[in-house]
């Protein structure tokens, strides 16, 4: 009972004066009521009879409630800094109606100040250990009023609070920070776009002395520097993670603190959308120390920051094509792409006459190829892309003896490939090699053979081995074609392997090979296909994989068919593209303005 009374009546140092005043006032009022009523009822003998006759049991209960509340409220139950948390575990959520504007009568009812208080509690609890989870738009938080127009100090207070709680070998701290991607996704850098919106918001505030351009420069520089600092720190401790989410926007920010004794969550509804909303002038949020609320938001945090968030669903459109293809026997395509290429496709082999993306990849190839380009086609299938390359180089670009290599690992498809090459009188070099994705290989001794994801494997020998420049007769390729399966789901049947690739593992291996192998030139182009079948999230994920593979999207063709968009990407190495200092297209197209 004592424990329940303590929890019910406990009063913090913040509200003790207020509650004490209320309880004492209540006691005085009740006393005077008794006094004046006693004078009116002088014929009643004894206080107890007076109470029973005049006041009733309710007054008795009220008196004892006030008396106990005053006594219990005057006791300082604990000197622990976490007393406020432990004594209010089941209180209602505290609503926060502003991000940081301070008022003379309150300093802790804003989102920013609640966060700073949380970080202070973390610093005081380093020895016991805790877990701190942060999902943020940007890893630097601040507000203009604190800076007094000096935006070069943006985030300085927040950084100073984070620094002491970064995990090391001497404490039991887990710190995970997630923020918007600082990379190009579909032509947009989500983190820089957020900072741009934030800068515009700050420049429009009353009494602002800085332009949005000045503010953006200061905030972006401070943010990039802090991210690099945190990444360096995270490399030194496995309990510290700094990473980006696979999302273009974060509509809310979540901060979760959990230790063996206490927990709390702070949620701020923020993001680019709110900053740009002309009808919303304040950022809303709330703070809770209810364990159930904290657990619920930890689940949301884990779901939102998970690398693999999508349920691998097989698109109905793809299943329809697979179903149609499984029913068709051997068939032909005459004069493919008007290039006088005649294809035979065996039953059970992926057919460019049924799948949507093949023709679009072929079209893009004809727009990218230059005379004398050397071409490597990976996952060639029937050989359609290799033959388009060969024919276009020979006839349209007047390339004598085009050098085209076609790689295909599966037996039936490889036979089909060889037959098409011969029937079309082309001197394409075909190899039954495999782009190793880690998913399958002929041998069971992959680890002993040191096979590496992203290597092309000669899988015909008794011992599988990675091919090298000499295996390509010392040819270095200008164009690499990877018209690979791209739907992010599991393949269960043989034909499905030509359409489905869980987690885009084939493309991850392709990108790694293109970025690292010596038989790929520094200025080579990689042509690969994709689609909107997996939705916008899948497009973002795919382009994030491209960026993290140190590749740049140079061009992206888009084709509308069957209410979907079918993409063909042209990628180059980031090292190559950066050499142009953002002048690649100005240089290529020779369109930069000069003095007359």
Coordinates of C-alpha atoms in Angstrom, one line a residue:
X1 CA 0.0 0.0 0.0
X2 CA 2.9 2.3 0.9
X3 CA 4.3 1.8 -2.6
X4 CA 1.0 2.7 -4.3
X5 CA 0.5 5.8 -2.1
X6 CA 4.0 6.9 -2.9
X7 CA 3.3 6.5 -6.6
X8 CA -0.1 8.2 -6.4
X9 CA 0.8 11.2 -4.3
X10 CA 4.5 11.8 -5.0
X11 CA 5.3 15.3 -6.0
X12 CA 8.4 16.5 -7.8
X13 CA 10.5 19.6 -7.0
X14 CA 8.9 21.3 -10.0
X15 CA 5.3 21.1 -8.9
X16 CA 5.6 20.7 -5.1
X17 CA 4.9 24.5 -4.4
X18 CA 1.8 24.4 -6.6
X19 CA 0.3 21.2 -5.1
X20 CA 1.3 22.3 -1.5
X21 CA -0.5 25.6 -2.0
X22 CA -3.6 23.8 -3.3
X23 CA -3.7 21.3 -0.5
X24 CA -3.1 23.9 2.3
X25 CA -5.8 26.2 0.8
X26 CA -8.2 23.4 0.7
X27 CA -7.5 22.6 4.4
X28 CA -8.0 26.2 5.4
X29 CA -11.3 26.5 3.5
X30 CA -12.6 23.3 5.1
X31 CA -11.6 24.6 8.5
X32 CA -13.5 27.9 8.2
X33 CA -16.5 26.0 6.9
X34 CA -16.5 23.9 10.0
X35 CA -15.9 26.9 12.2
X36 CA -18.8 29.0 10.9
X37 CA -21.2 26.0 10.8
X38 CA -20.2 25.1 14.3
X39 CA -21.2 28.7 15.5
X40 CA -24.5 28.3 13.8
X41 CA -25.1 24.8 15.4
X42 CA -24.0 25.5 18.9
X43 CA -26.5 23.0 20.3
X44 CA -24.6 20.0 18.8
X45 CA -22.4 18.4 21.4
X46 CA -19.0 17.0 20.4
X47 CA -17.0 17.3 17.1
X48 CA -17.8 13.8 15.9
X49 CA -21.5 14.3 16.3
X50 CA -21.2 17.6 14.5
X51 CA -19.3 15.9 11.6
X52 CA -21.9 13.2 11.3
X53 CA -24.9 15.5 11.5
X54 CA -23.6 18.4 9.4
X55 CA -20.7 17.3 7.2
X56 CA -21.3 13.6 6.5
X57 CA -18.9 10.9 5.4
X58 CA -17.8 12.8 2.3
X59 CA -16.2 15.6 4.4
X60 CA -14.4 13.0 6.5
X61 CA -12.9 11.4 3.4
X62 CA -12.0 14.8 2.0
X63 CA -10.3 15.8 5.2
X64 CA -8.2 12.6 5.3
X65 CA -7.3 12.9 1.6
X66 CA -6.1 16.5 2.1
X67 CA -4.2 15.6 5.2
X68 CA -2.4 12.5 3.6
X69 CA -1.7 14.4 0.4
X70 CA 0.0 17.3 2.3
X71 CA 2.1 14.9 4.4
X72 CA 3.1 12.7 1.5
X73 CA 3.6 15.6 -0.9
X74 CA 6.0 17.3 1.5
X75 CA 8.4 14.3 1.6
X76 CA 11.3 14.1 -0.8
X77 CA 11.1 10.4 -1.7
X78 CA 14.3 10.3 -3.7
X79 CA 17.3 12.5 -4.6
X80 CA 17.8 10.5 -7.8
X81 CA 17.9 12.5 -11.0
X82 CA 15.5 10.0 -12.5
X83 CA 12.9 10.5 -9.7
X84 CA 10.6 12.5 -12.0
X85 CA 10.5 9.6 -14.5
X86 CA 10.0 6.7 -12.0
X87 CA 7.2 8.6 -10.2
X88 CA 5.2 9.3 -13.3
X89 CA 5.5 6.1 -15.4
X90 CA 1.8 5.9 -16.1
X91 CA 1.0 9.6 -16.5
X92 CA -0.6 10.7 -19.7
X93 CA 1.5 11.8 -22.7
X94 CA 2.9 15.4 -22.5
X95 CA 1.9 17.3 -25.6
X96 CA 4.6 19.6 -27.0
X97 CA 3.2 22.4 -29.1
X98 CA 6.4 23.9 -30.4
X99 CA 9.9 22.9 -31.4
X100 CA 12.0 25.4 -29.5
X101 CA 10.4 28.8 -28.8
X102 CA 11.1 29.6 -25.1
X103 CA 8.7 31.4 -22.9
X104 CA 9.6 33.2 -19.7
X105 CA 7.4 30.8 -17.6
X106 CA 8.5 27.5 -19.2
X107 CA 11.7 26.0 -20.4
X108 CA 10.9 22.3 -20.7
X109 CA 7.7 22.1 -22.7
X110 CA 9.3 22.3 -26.2
X111 CA 10.6 19.5 -28.3
X112 CA 14.1 20.7 -28.4
X113 CA 14.4 21.3 -24.7
X114 CA 12.9 17.9 -23.9
X115 CA 15.6 16.3 -26.1
X116 CA 18.4 18.2 -24.5
X117 CA 17.1 17.1 -21.1
X118 CA 17.0 13.5 -22.3
X119 CA 20.6 13.7 -23.5
X120 CA 21.6 15.2 -20.1
X121 CA 20.0 12.2 -18.3
X122 CA 22.0 9.9 -20.7
X123 CA 25.3 11.5 -19.7
X124 CA 24.5 11.1 -16.0
X125 CA 23.7 7.4 -16.5
X126 CA 26.8 6.4 -18.5
X127 CA 28.1 4.0 -15.9
X128 CA 24.9 1.9 -15.7
X129 CA 24.5 1.8 -19.5
X130 CA 21.5 2.5 -21.7
X131 CA 20.2 2.3 -25.3
X132 CA 19.6 5.5 -27.2
X133 CA 17.8 5.3 -30.6
X134 CA 17.4 8.3 -32.9
X135 CA 15.5 8.7 -36.1
X136 CA 16.1 12.2 -37.5
X137 CA 15.7 14.2 -40.6
X138 CA 19.2 15.6 -40.0
X139 CA 21.8 14.6 -37.4
X140 CA 22.2 18.2 -36.4
X141 CA 19.3 19.8 -34.6
X142 CA 19.0 23.5 -33.6
X143 CA 16.7 26.5 -33.9
X144 CA 17.3 30.1 -35.1
X145 CA 16.5 31.9 -31.9
X146 CA 19.3 30.1 -30.0
X147 CA 21.9 31.0 -32.6
X148 CA 21.1 34.8 -32.7
X149 CA 21.7 34.8 -36.5
X150 CA 25.0 33.0 -36.4
X151 CA 24.1 29.9 -38.4
X152 CA 27.8 28.7 -38.5
X153 CA 27.1 27.3 -35.0
X154 CA 24.1 25.3 -36.2
X155 CA 23.8 22.1 -34.1
X156 CA 26.7 23.0 -31.7
X157 CA 24.7 22.4 -28.5
X158 CA 23.3 19.1 -29.8
X159 CA 26.7 17.9 -30.9
X160 CA 28.2 18.8 -27.5
X161 CA 25.5 16.7 -25.8
X162 CA 26.0 13.7 -28.2
X163 CA 29.8 13.6 -27.9
X164 CA 30.0 12.5 -24.2
X165 CA 27.6 9.6 -24.8
X166 CA 29.2 8.1 -27.8
X167 CA 30.0 4.5 -26.9
X168 CA 33.5 3.3 -26.1
X169 CA 35.1 0.2 -24.6
X170 CA 34.6 1.5 -21.1
X171 CA 30.8 1.8 -21.0
X172 CA 27.6 -0.2 -21.8
X173 CA 26.0 2.2 -24.2
X174 CA 24.2 1.4 -27.5
X175 CA 23.7 4.4 -29.7
X176 CA 22.0 4.2 -33.1
X177 CA 21.5 7.3 -35.2
X178 CA 19.6 7.2 -38.5
X179 CA 19.0 10.2 -40.8
X180 CA 17.9 11.1 -44.3
X181 CA 20.1 9.8 -47.1
X182 CA 22.9 12.1 -48.1
X183 CA 23.1 10.7 -51.6
X184 CA 21.4 11.2 -55.0
X185 CA 18.2 9.2 -55.3
X186 CA 16.2 9.8 -58.5
X187 CA 17.9 13.1 -58.9
X188 CA 17.2 14.2 -55.3
X189 CA 19.5 14.3 -52.3
X190 CA 16.9 13.9 -49.5
X191 CA 19.1 15.3 -46.7
X192 CA 20.2 18.4 -48.7
X193 CA 16.6 18.9 -49.9
X194 CA 15.5 18.9 -46.2
X195 CA 18.2 21.4 -45.3
X196 CA 17.2 23.6 -48.2
X197 CA 13.6 23.6 -47.0
X198 CA 14.8 24.3 -43.5
X199 CA 17.0 27.2 -44.7
X200 CA 14.0 28.8 -46.5
X201 CA 11.9 28.4 -43.4
X202 CA 14.5 30.1 -41.2
X203 CA 15.1 32.9 -43.7
X204 CA 11.3 33.8 -43.6
X205 CA 11.1 34.1 -39.9
X206 CA 10.5 37.6 -38.4
X207 CA 13.7 39.6 -37.8
X208 CA 15.8 37.2 -39.9
X209 CA 19.0 38.8 -41.1
X210 CA 20.3 35.9 -43.3
X211 CA 19.4 34.8 -46.8
X212 CA 18.3 31.2 -47.4
X213 CA 21.5 30.7 -49.4
X214 CA 23.7 31.8 -46.5
X215 CA 21.8 29.6 -44.1
X216 CA 21.9 26.6 -46.4
X217 CA 25.6 26.9 -46.8
X218 CA 26.3 27.0 -43.1
X219 CA 23.9 24.3 -42.1
X220 CA 24.9 21.9 -44.9
X221 CA 28.6 22.3 -44.1
X222 CA 28.1 21.7 -40.3
X223 CA 25.9 18.7 -41.1
X224 CA 28.3 17.0 -43.5
X225 CA 31.2 17.6 -41.1
X226 CA 29.3 16.1 -38.2
X227 CA 28.2 13.0 -40.2
X228 CA 31.8 12.4 -41.2
X229 CA 32.9 12.7 -37.6
X230 CA 30.2 10.3 -36.4
X231 CA 31.1 7.8 -39.2
X232 CA 34.7 7.9 -38.0
X233 CA 33.6 7.3 -34.4
X234 CA 31.3 4.4 -35.4
X235 CA 34.1 2.5 -37.1
X236 CA 35.8 2.3 -33.7
X237 CA 32.9 0.7 -31.8
X238 CA 30.3 -1.9 -32.9
X239 CA 27.7 -0.5 -30.4
X240 CA 27.6 2.8 -32.3
X241 CA 25.7 3.0 -35.7
X242 CA 25.3 6.1 -37.9
X243 CA 23.4 5.3 -41.1
X244 CA 20.8 6.6 -43.5
X245 CA 17.3 5.3 -44.0
X246 CA 16.1 4.0 -47.3
X247 CA 13.4 6.7 -47.5
X248 CA 13.3 10.1 -49.3
X249 CA 11.5 11.7 -46.3
X250 CA 11.1 11.3 -42.6
X251 CA 7.7 12.6 -41.5
X252 CA 8.5 12.3 -37.8
X253 CA 11.6 12.2 -35.6
X254 CA 11.8 9.6 -32.8
X255 CA 14.2 9.6 -29.8
X256 CA 14.1 6.6 -27.5
X257 CA 16.0 6.2 -24.2
X258 CA 15.9 2.8 -22.4
X259 CA 17.9 1.6 -19.4
X260 CA 17.4 -1.2 -16.9
X261 CA 15.3 1.2 -14.7
X262 CA 13.8 3.9 -16.9
X263 CA 12.6 4.6 -20.4
X264 CA 11.2 7.5 -22.4
X265 CA 10.3 8.5 -25.9
X266 CA 10.2 11.8 -27.6
X267 CA 8.4 12.2 -30.9
X268 CA 8.5 15.2 -33.2
X269 CA 6.3 15.5 -36.2
X270 CA 8.8 17.2 -38.6
X271 CA 10.2 16.9 -42.1
X272 CA 10.2 18.8 -45.3
X273 CA 6.5 18.5 -45.8
X274 CA 5.7 20.3 -42.5
X275 CA 8.4 23.0 -43.1
X276 CA 6.8 23.8 -46.4
X277 CA 3.2 23.7 -45.2
X278 CA 1.9 27.3 -45.3
X279 CA -1.0 26.3 -43.0
X280 CA 1.3 25.0 -40.2
X281 CA 3.5 27.4 -38.2
X282 CA 4.4 25.1 -35.3
X283 CA 6.0 21.7 -35.1
X284 CA 4.0 19.4 -32.9
X285 CA 5.3 16.6 -30.7
X286 CA 4.9 14.7 -27.5
X287 CA 7.0 13.1 -24.7
X288 CA 6.0 9.9 -22.8
X289 CA 7.6 7.8 -20.1
X290 CA 4.9 5.1 -20.3
X291 CA 6.8 1.8 -21.0
X292 CA 4.0 0.7 -23.3
X293 CA 4.2 3.8 -25.4
X294 CA 8.0 3.5 -25.5
X295 CA 7.9 -0.1 -26.7
X296 CA 5.3 0.8 -29.4
X297 CA 7.6 3.5 -30.8
X298 CA 10.6 1.3 -30.6
X299 CA 8.8 -1.2 -32.8
X300 CA 8.0 1.7 -35.2
X301 CA 11.7 2.8 -35.1
X302 CA 12.9 -0.7 -35.9
X303 CA 10.5 -1.1 -38.8
X304 CA 11.3 2.3 -40.3
X305 CA 15.1 1.9 -40.1
X306 CA 15.2 -1.8 -41.2
X307 CA 17.3 -2.4 -44.3
X308 CA 14.9 -4.9 -45.7
X309 CA 11.4 -3.4 -45.2
X310 CA 9.5 -4.7 -48.2
X311 CA 7.4 -7.9 -48.1
X312 CA 8.7 -9.8 -51.1
X313 CA 5.4 -10.0 -53.1
X314 CA 5.3 -11.3 -56.7
X315 CA 3.7 -8.8 -59.0
X316 CA 0.6 -10.1 -60.8
X317 CA 1.9 -8.6 -64.1
X318 CA 5.1 -10.7 -63.8
X319 CA 3.1 -13.8 -62.9
X320 CA 0.9 -13.4 -66.0
X321 CA 4.0 -13.2 -68.2
X322 CA 5.6 -16.2 -66.6
X323 CA 2.3 -18.1 -67.0
X324 CA 2.1 -17.2 -70.7
X325 CA 5.7 -18.0 -71.3
X326 CA 5.4 -21.4 -69.6
X327 CA 2.6 -22.4 -72.0
X328 CA 4.3 -21.4 -75.3
X329 CA 6.5 -23.8 -77.3
X330 CA 9.6 -22.9 -79.3
X331 CA 9.0 -19.6 -81.1
X332 CA 10.8 -17.0 -83.2
X333 CA 11.2 -13.2 -83.5
X334 CA 11.9 -12.0 -87.0
X335 CA 13.9 -8.8 -87.8
X336 CA 14.2 -7.9 -84.1
X337 CA 14.4 -4.1 -83.6
X338 CA 14.5 -3.7 -87.5
X339 CA 18.2 -4.8 -87.3
X340 CA 17.7 -7.9 -89.4
X341 CA 18.2 -10.1 -86.3
X342 CA 16.3 -13.4 -86.3
X343 CA 15.9 -15.1 -82.9
X344 CA 14.8 -18.6 -82.0
X345 CA 13.7 -19.1 -78.4
X346 CA 13.4 -22.6 -77.0
X347 CA 10.6 -23.6 -74.6
X348 CA 11.5 -22.8 -71.0
X349 CA 14.0 -20.0 -72.0
X350 CA 13.5 -16.4 -71.1
X351 CA 12.0 -14.7 -74.2
X352 CA 12.4 -11.0 -75.2
X353 CA 9.2 -11.5 -77.2
X354 CA 7.2 -11.7 -74.0
X355 CA 9.1 -9.7 -71.3
X356 CA 8.6 -5.9 -71.3
X357 CA 12.1 -4.6 -70.6
X358 CA 14.2 -6.4 -73.2
X359 CA 13.2 -4.2 -76.2
X360 CA 13.8 -1.1 -74.1
X361 CA 17.3 -2.2 -73.1
X362 CA 18.0 -2.9 -76.8
X363 CA 16.7 0.5 -77.8
X364 CA 19.0 2.2 -75.2
X365 CA 22.0 0.2 -76.4
X366 CA 21.6 1.7 -79.8
X367 CA 21.7 5.2 -78.3
X368 CA 24.7 4.6 -76.1
X369 CA 27.1 2.7 -78.4
X370 CA 30.0 4.4 -80.1
X371 CA 32.2 3.1 -82.9
X372 CA 34.8 0.5 -81.8
X373 CA 33.2 0.0 -78.4
X374 CA 34.0 -3.3 -76.8
X375 CA 30.9 -4.9 -75.3
X376 CA 30.4 -7.4 -72.4
X377 CA 26.9 -8.9 -72.1
X378 CA 26.3 -10.6 -68.7
X379 CA 23.3 -13.0 -68.3
X380 CA 22.9 -13.0 -72.1
X381 CA 20.1 -15.5 -72.3
X382 CA 19.1 -15.9 -75.9
X383 CA 21.9 -13.5 -76.8
X384 CA 19.5 -10.7 -77.9
X385 CA 21.5 -7.8 -76.3
X386 CA 24.8 -9.1 -77.5
X387 CA 23.5 -9.5 -81.0
X388 CA 21.9 -6.0 -81.1
X389 CA 25.3 -4.6 -80.0
X390 CA 27.2 -6.6 -82.6
X391 CA 24.8 -5.7 -85.4
X392 CA 24.6 -2.0 -84.5
X393 CA 28.4 -1.7 -84.2
X394 CA 28.9 -3.4 -87.6
X395 CA 26.2 -1.9 -89.7
X396 CA 25.3 1.5 -88.2
X397 CA 28.6 2.5 -86.7
X398 CA 30.8 0.9 -89.3
X399 CA 32.9 -1.0 -86.8
X400 CA 35.0 -3.7 -88.5
X401 CA 35.1 -7.0 -86.5
X402 CA 33.1 -5.8 -83.4
X403 CA 34.3 -7.3 -80.1
X404 CA 31.3 -8.6 -78.2
X405 CA 31.4 -11.2 -75.4
X406 CA 28.3 -12.9 -74.1
X407 CA 28.1 -14.7 -70.8
X408 CA 25.4 -17.1 -69.8
X409 CA 25.5 -19.7 -66.9
X410 CA 22.4 -21.9 -67.6
X411 CA 22.8 -24.9 -69.9
X412 CA 19.6 -24.6 -72.0
X413 CA 19.9 -20.9 -72.4
X414 CA 23.6 -21.2 -73.4
X415 CA 22.7 -23.7 -76.2
X416 CA 20.0 -21.3 -77.4
X417 CA 22.6 -18.5 -77.3
X418 CA 25.2 -20.4 -79.4
X419 CA 22.6 -21.4 -82.0
X420 CA 21.4 -17.8 -82.4
X421 CA 24.9 -16.5 -82.9
X422 CA 25.6 -19.1 -85.6
X423 CA 22.3 -18.6 -87.4
X424 CA 22.9 -14.8 -87.6
X425 CA 26.5 -15.2 -88.8
X426 CA 28.0 -13.2 -85.9
X427 CA 31.4 -13.6 -84.4
X428 CA 30.3 -13.1 -80.8
X429 CA 32.4 -14.9 -78.2
X430 CA 30.1 -16.9 -75.9
X431 CA 31.2 -18.3 -72.5
X432 CA 29.3 -20.4 -70.1
X433 CA 30.4 -18.4 -67.1
X434 CA 28.6 -17.1 -64.0
X435 CA 28.3 -13.8 -62.3
X436 CA 28.7 -15.0 -58.7
X437 CA 26.0 -13.6 -56.4
X438 CA 26.7 -15.9 -53.5
X439 CA 23.4 -17.7 -54.2
X440 CA 24.6 -20.7 -56.2
X441 CA 27.5 -22.3 -57.8
X442 CA 28.3 -25.7 -59.3
X443 CA 30.8 -26.7 -56.6
X444 CA 30.0 -27.1 -52.9
X445 CA 33.4 -25.8 -51.8
X446 CA 32.8 -22.1 -52.4
X447 CA 34.6 -21.1 -49.2
X448 CA 37.6 -23.2 -49.8
X449 CA 37.8 -21.8 -53.4
X450 CA 37.6 -18.2 -52.0
X451 CA 34.7 -17.3 -54.4
X452 CA 33.7 -13.7 -54.0
X453 CA 30.4 -11.9 -54.8
X454 CA 30.8 -9.7 -57.8
X455 CA 33.3 -12.0 -59.6
X456 CA 32.7 -13.7 -62.9
X457 CA 33.3 -17.4 -62.4
X458 CA 34.4 -20.0 -64.9
X459 CA 32.2 -22.8 -63.6
X460 CA 33.0 -25.4 -66.3
X461 CA 36.1 -26.8 -64.7
X462 CA 36.4 -29.2 -61.8
X463 CA 37.4 -26.3 -59.7
X464 CA 35.5 -23.0 -60.1
X465 CA 37.7 -20.0 -60.5
X466 CA 37.3 -16.3 -61.0
X467 CA 38.1 -15.0 -64.5
X468 CA 40.7 -12.3 -65.0
X469 CA 41.7 -9.9 -67.7
X470 CA 43.7 -12.6 -69.5
X471 CA 40.6 -14.8 -69.8
X472 CA 39.1 -12.0 -71.9
X473 CA 42.1 -12.0 -74.2
X474 CA 43.2 -8.8 -72.5
X475 CA 40.2 -6.9 -73.8
X476 CA 39.0 -4.1 -71.6
X477 CA 35.3 -3.3 -72.1
X478 CA 33.7 0.1 -72.9
X479 CA 30.1 -1.1 -72.5
X480 CA 28.8 -3.7 -70.0
X481 CA 25.2 -4.9 -70.4
X482 CA 23.4 -6.5 -67.5
X483 CA 19.7 -7.1 -68.4
X484 CA 19.2 -9.1 -65.2
X485 CA 16.1 -10.0 -63.2
X486 CA 15.1 -7.1 -61.0
X487 CA 11.8 -7.8 -59.2
X488 CA 12.7 -8.0 -55.4
X489 CA 11.1 -11.3 -54.5
X490 CA 12.0 -15.0 -54.1
X491 CA 12.0 -17.2 -57.2
X492 CA 10.4 -20.6 -56.7
X493 CA 10.2 -22.1 -60.2
X494 CA 12.8 -22.3 -63.0
X495 CA 11.2 -19.6 -65.2
X496 CA 10.8 -17.2 -62.2
X497 CA 14.6 -17.0 -61.9
X498 CA 14.6 -14.9 -65.1
X499 CA 12.3 -12.4 -63.5
X500 CA 12.7 -12.4 -59.7
X501 CA 15.8 -11.7 -57.6
X502 CA 15.4 -11.3 -53.8
X503 CA 17.1 -8.2 -52.4
X504 CA 18.5 -7.4 -55.9
X505 CA 21.5 -9.6 -55.2
X506 CA 22.2 -10.1 -58.9
X507 CA 22.5 -6.3 -59.4
X508 CA 24.5 -5.9 -56.2
X509 CA 27.0 -8.4 -57.7
X510 CA 26.9 -6.7 -61.1
X511 CA 27.6 -3.2 -59.6
X512 CA 30.5 -4.6 -57.5
X513 CA 32.0 -6.3 -60.6
X514 CA 31.6 -3.2 -62.7
X515 CA 33.2 -0.9 -60.1
X516 CA 36.2 -3.1 -59.3
X517 CA 37.3 -5.4 -62.1
X518 CA 40.4 -4.7 -64.2
X519 CA 38.7 -5.7 -67.5
X520 CA 36.3 -2.8 -67.1
X521 CA 37.7 0.6 -68.3
X522 CA 37.6 3.6 -66.0
X523 CA 35.2 5.4 -68.3
X524 CA 33.0 2.4 -69.1
X525 CA 29.2 2.5 -69.1
X526 CA 26.9 -0.1 -67.5
X527 CA 23.5 -0.5 -69.1
X528 CA 20.9 -2.3 -66.9
X529 CA 17.1 -2.3 -66.6
X530 CA 14.5 -1.9 -63.9
X531 CA 10.8 -1.1 -63.5
X532 CA 8.2 0.4 -61.2
X533 CA 6.7 -3.1 -60.6
X534 CA 7.9 -3.0 -57.0
X535 CA 6.6 0.5 -56.3
X536 CA 8.3 3.8 -55.4
X537 CA 10.0 2.3 -52.4
X538 CA 11.7 -0.3 -54.5
X539 CA 12.9 2.3 -57.0
X540 CA 14.4 4.3 -54.1
X541 CA 16.0 1.1 -52.7
X542 CA 17.5 0.2 -56.1
X543 CA 19.0 3.6 -56.7
X544 CA 20.3 3.7 -53.2
X545 CA 22.1 0.4 -53.9
X546 CA 23.6 2.1 -57.0
X547 CA 24.9 5.0 -55.0
X548 CA 26.3 2.9 -52.3
X549 CA 28.2 0.9 -55.0
X550 CA 30.1 4.0 -55.8
X551 CA 28.3 4.4 -59.2
X552 CA 26.5 7.4 -60.7
X553 CA 23.3 7.4 -62.8
X554 CA 24.5 9.1 -65.9
X555 CA 21.2 8.7 -67.8
X556 CA 17.9 7.0 -67.2
X557 CA 15.5 6.1 -70.0
X558 CA 11.8 5.7 -69.1
X559 CA 9.2 3.8 -71.1
X560 CA 5.4 3.7 -70.3
X561 CA 3.8 0.3 -71.0
X562 CA 0.9 -1.6 -69.3
X563 CA 0.6 1.3 -66.8
X564 CA 4.1 0.7 -65.5
X565 CA 7.3 2.6 -66.1
X566 CA 10.2 0.5 -67.5
X567 CA 13.6 2.0 -66.8
X568 CA 17.0 1.5 -68.5
X569 CA 19.9 3.0 -66.5
X570 CA 23.2 4.1 -67.8
X571 CA 25.8 4.0 -65.0
X572 CA 29.4 5.2 -64.7
X573 CA 32.0 4.9 -61.9
X574 CA 31.8 7.8 -59.4
X575 CA 35.5 8.3 -59.6
X576 CA 35.2 8.9 -63.4
X577 CA 32.2 11.2 -63.1
X578 CA 33.8 13.3 -60.3
X579 CA 36.7 14.1 -62.5
X580 CA 34.4 16.3 -64.5
X581 CA 33.5 18.4 -61.4
X582 CA 29.8 18.4 -62.5
X583 CA 30.7 19.5 -66.0
X584 CA 30.3 16.2 -67.8
X585 CA 27.3 17.1 -69.9
X586 CA 28.5 20.6 -70.5
X587 CA 31.7 19.1 -71.9
X588 CA 30.1 16.3 -73.9
X589 CA 27.5 18.5 -75.5
X590 CA 29.8 21.5 -75.8
X591 CA 27.1 24.0 -74.7
X592 CA 28.8 26.1 -72.0
X593 CA 28.5 29.9 -72.5
X594 CA 31.7 31.9 -73.3
X595 CA 32.5 35.5 -74.0
X596 CA 31.9 36.7 -77.5

